[in-house]
Coordinates of C-alpha atoms in Angstrom, one line a residue:
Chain A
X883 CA 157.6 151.4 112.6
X884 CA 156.1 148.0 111.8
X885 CA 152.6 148.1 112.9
X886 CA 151.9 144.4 112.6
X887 CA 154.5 142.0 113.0
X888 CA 155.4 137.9 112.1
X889 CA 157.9 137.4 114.5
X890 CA 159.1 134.2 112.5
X891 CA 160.4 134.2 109.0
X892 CA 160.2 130.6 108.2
X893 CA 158.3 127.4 109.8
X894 CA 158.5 124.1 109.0
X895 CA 156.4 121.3 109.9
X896 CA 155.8 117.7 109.2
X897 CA 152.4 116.7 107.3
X898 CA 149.8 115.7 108.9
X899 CA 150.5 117.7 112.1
X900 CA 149.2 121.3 113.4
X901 CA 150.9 124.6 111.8
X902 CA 150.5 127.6 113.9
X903 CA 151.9 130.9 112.6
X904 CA 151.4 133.9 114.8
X905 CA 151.3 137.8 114.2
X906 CA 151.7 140.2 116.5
X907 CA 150.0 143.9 115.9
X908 CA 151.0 147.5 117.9
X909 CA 147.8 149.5 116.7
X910 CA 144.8 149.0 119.3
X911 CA 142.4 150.7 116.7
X912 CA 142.9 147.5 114.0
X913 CA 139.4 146.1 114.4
X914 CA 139.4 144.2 111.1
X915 CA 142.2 141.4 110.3
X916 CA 143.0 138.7 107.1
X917 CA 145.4 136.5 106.7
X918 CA 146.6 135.8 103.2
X919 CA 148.6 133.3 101.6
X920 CA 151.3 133.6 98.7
X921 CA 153.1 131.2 96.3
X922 CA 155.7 132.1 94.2
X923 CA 155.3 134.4 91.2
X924 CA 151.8 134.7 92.6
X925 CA 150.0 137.6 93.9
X926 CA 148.8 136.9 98.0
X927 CA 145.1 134.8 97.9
X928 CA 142.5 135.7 100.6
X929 CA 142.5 132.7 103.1
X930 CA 140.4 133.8 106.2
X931 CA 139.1 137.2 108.2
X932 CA 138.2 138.2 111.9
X933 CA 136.7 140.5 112.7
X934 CA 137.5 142.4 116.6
X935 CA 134.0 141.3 117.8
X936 CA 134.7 137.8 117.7
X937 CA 138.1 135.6 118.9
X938 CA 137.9 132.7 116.4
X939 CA 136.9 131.8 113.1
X940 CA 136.8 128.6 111.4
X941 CA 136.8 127.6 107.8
X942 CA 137.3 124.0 107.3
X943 CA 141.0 123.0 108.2
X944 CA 141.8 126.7 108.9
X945 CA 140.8 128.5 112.3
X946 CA 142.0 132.2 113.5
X947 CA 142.4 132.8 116.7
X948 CA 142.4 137.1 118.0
X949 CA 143.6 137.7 121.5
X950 CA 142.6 141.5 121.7
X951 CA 144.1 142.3 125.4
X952 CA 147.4 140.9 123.6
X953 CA 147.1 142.2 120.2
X954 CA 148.0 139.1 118.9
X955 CA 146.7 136.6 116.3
X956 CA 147.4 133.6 115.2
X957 CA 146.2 131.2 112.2
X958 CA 146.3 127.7 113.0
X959 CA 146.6 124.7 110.1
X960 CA 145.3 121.3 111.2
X961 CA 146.1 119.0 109.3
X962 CA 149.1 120.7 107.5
X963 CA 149.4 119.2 103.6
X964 CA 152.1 119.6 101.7
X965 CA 150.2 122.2 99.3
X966 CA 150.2 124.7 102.7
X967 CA 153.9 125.4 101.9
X968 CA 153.2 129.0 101.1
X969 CA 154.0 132.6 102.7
X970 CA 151.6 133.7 105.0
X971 CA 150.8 137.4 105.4
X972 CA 148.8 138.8 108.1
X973 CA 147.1 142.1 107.5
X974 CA 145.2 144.6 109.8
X975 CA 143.0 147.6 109.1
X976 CA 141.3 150.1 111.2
X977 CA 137.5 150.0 109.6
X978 CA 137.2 153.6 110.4
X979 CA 139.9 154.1 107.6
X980 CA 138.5 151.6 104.7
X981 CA 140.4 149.5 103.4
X982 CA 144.1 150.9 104.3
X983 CA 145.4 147.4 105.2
X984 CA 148.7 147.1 107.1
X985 CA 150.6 144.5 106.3
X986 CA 153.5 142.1 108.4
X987 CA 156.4 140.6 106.4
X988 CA 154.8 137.4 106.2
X989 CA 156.3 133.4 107.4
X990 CA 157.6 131.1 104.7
X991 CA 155.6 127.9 106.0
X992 CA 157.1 124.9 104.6
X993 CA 155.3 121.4 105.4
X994 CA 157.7 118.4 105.1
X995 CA 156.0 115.0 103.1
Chain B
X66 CA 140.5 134.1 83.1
X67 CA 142.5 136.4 85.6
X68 CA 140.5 138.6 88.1
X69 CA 143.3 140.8 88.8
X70 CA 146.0 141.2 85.7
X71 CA 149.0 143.5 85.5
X72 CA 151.3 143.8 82.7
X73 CA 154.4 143.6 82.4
X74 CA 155.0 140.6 85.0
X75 CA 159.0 141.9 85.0
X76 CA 160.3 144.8 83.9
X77 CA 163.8 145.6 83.7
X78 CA 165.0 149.1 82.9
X79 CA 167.9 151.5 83.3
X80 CA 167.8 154.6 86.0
X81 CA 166.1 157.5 84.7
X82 CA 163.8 156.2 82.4
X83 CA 159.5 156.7 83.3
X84 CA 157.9 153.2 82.9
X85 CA 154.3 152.3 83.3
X86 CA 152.3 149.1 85.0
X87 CA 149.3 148.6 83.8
X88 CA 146.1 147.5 86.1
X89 CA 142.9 145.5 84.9
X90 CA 140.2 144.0 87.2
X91 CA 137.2 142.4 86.0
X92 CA 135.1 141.6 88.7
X93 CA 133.3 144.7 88.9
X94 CA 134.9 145.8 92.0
X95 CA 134.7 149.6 92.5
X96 CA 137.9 150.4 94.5
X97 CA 141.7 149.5 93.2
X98 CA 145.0 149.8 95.2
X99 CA 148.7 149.5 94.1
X100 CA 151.2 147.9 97.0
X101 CA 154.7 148.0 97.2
X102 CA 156.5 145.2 98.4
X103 CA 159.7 146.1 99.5
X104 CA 163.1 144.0 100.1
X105 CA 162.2 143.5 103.4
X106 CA 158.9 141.7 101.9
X107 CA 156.6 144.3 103.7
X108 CA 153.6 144.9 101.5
X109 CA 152.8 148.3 101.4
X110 CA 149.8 150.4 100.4
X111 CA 150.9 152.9 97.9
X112 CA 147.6 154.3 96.3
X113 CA 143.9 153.5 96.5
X114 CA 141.1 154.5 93.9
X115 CA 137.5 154.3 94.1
X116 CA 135.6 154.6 91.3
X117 CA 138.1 156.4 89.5
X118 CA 139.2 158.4 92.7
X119 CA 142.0 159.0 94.7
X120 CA 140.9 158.0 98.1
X121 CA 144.2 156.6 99.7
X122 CA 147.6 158.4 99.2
X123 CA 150.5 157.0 101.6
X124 CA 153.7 158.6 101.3
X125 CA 155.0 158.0 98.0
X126 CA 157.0 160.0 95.6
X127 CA 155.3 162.4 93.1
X128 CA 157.7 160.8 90.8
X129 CA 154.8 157.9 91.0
X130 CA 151.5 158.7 89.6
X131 CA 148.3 156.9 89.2
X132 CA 145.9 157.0 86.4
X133 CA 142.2 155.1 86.5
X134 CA 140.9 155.7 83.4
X135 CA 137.9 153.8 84.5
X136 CA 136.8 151.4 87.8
X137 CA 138.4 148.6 86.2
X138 CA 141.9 150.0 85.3
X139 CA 144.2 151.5 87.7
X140 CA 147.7 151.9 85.9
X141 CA 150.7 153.3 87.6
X142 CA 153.5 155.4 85.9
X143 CA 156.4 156.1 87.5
X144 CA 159.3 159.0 86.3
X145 CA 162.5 159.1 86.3
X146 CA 163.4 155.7 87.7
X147 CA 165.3 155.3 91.3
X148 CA 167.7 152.0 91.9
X149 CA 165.7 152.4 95.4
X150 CA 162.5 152.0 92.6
X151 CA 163.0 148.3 92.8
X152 CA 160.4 145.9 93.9
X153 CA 157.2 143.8 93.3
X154 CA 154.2 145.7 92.7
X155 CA 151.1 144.4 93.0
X156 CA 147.7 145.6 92.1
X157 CA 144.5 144.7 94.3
X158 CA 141.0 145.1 94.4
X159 CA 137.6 144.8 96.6
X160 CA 133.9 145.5 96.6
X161 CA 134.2 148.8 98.3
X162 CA 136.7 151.1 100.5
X163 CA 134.3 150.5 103.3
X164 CA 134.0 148.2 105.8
X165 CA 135.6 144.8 105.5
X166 CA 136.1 142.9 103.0
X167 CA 138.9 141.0 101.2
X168 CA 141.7 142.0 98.6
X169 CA 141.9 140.3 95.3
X170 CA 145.8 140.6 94.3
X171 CA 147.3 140.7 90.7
X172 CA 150.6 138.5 90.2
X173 CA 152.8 141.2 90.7
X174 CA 155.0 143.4 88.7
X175 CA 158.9 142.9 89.2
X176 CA 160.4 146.1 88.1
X177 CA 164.0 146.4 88.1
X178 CA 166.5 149.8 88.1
X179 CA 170.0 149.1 87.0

């Protein structure tokens, strides 16, 4: 059973304009949520967190956005650069259970010059 | 200099055969963790230490065993070698198995099982 889910495998988008990738979660006890990004023959990078008590957070052109009553997030890119092409993996946890993060499949974003 | 570094970076190997992946962190975290990501590209928690112990144990095979010699090293050893055995592995670490915090990833490990 796939506990947190990105509904699209691939996005593309022109430079300059807004990437939104979206992630979709079945577990209402995940209080804790990252996002993470991944190159090629790379290991995934931290890129931002939110945690259930809030319903955005912002760090510079990044901003995550938790609808709780939905169980749904989503991680928006404004302005998308070509260096955004990446995988992007969204990961939950129950913070009563540490650090078991549950992983979705991830979205190949690629952003077109 | 790597945070997270796991040798070897691809490993290719016959069915059977017991290889081992070896885990270094040195950023003084206290808790390590080996994922699994599978062909469906599903990252998957396999084991978790914390200061050298066992504190997370999904459902894996016993034919996969961790070892953390120390905080800073968790290797995994896996026997007799399954086709099925085939993936990226990736060692993580964090600060502590509490509350939230991020994951530092290693490059990965490709192992594959003719």
């Amino acid at each position: 059973d796939q506990q947190v889910k990105q509904n699209s495998p691939s996005l593309s988008v022109q430079e300059g304009r807004i990437s939104i990738l979206n992630c979709d979660y079945t577990n209402s006890m995940f209080d804790y949520f990252l996002w993470y990004k991944k190159y090629p023959a790379e290991g995934p990078t931290f890129l931002i967190s939110i945690s259930s008590i809030k319903d955005k957070n912002e760090d510079g052109r990044f901003t995550v956005f938790l609808n709780k009553s939905a169980k749904h997030l989503s991680l928006h890119i404004v302005p998308s650069q070509p260096g955004d092409s990446a995988v992007y993996f969204c990961a939950a946890s129950d913070q009563n259970y540490g650090q078991n993060f549950v992983f979705g499949p991830g979205t190949r974003l690629s952003v077109l010059p | 200099d790597t945070a997270v570094s796991q040798t070897p970076k691809y490993l290719v190997t016959q069915m059977g055969n017991d290889k081992s992946i070896k885990c270094e962190q040195n950023l003084g975290h206290d808790t390590m963790y080996w994922y699994k990501q599978d062909s469906k590209k599903f990252l998957k928690i396999m084991f978790s230490y914390n200061n050298k112990e066992l504190i997370i144990n999904e459902t894996v095979p016993n034919r996969f065993s961790p070892k953390s010699p120390d905080k800073a090293h968790l290797n995994l050893h896996i026997n007799s070698l399954e086709l099925g055995d085939s993936a990226v592995y990736f060692c993580a670490s964090s600060q502590d198995a509490n509350g939230a915090g991020e994951l530092f990833f290693g490059e990965g490990s490709r192992l594959t099982v003719l």
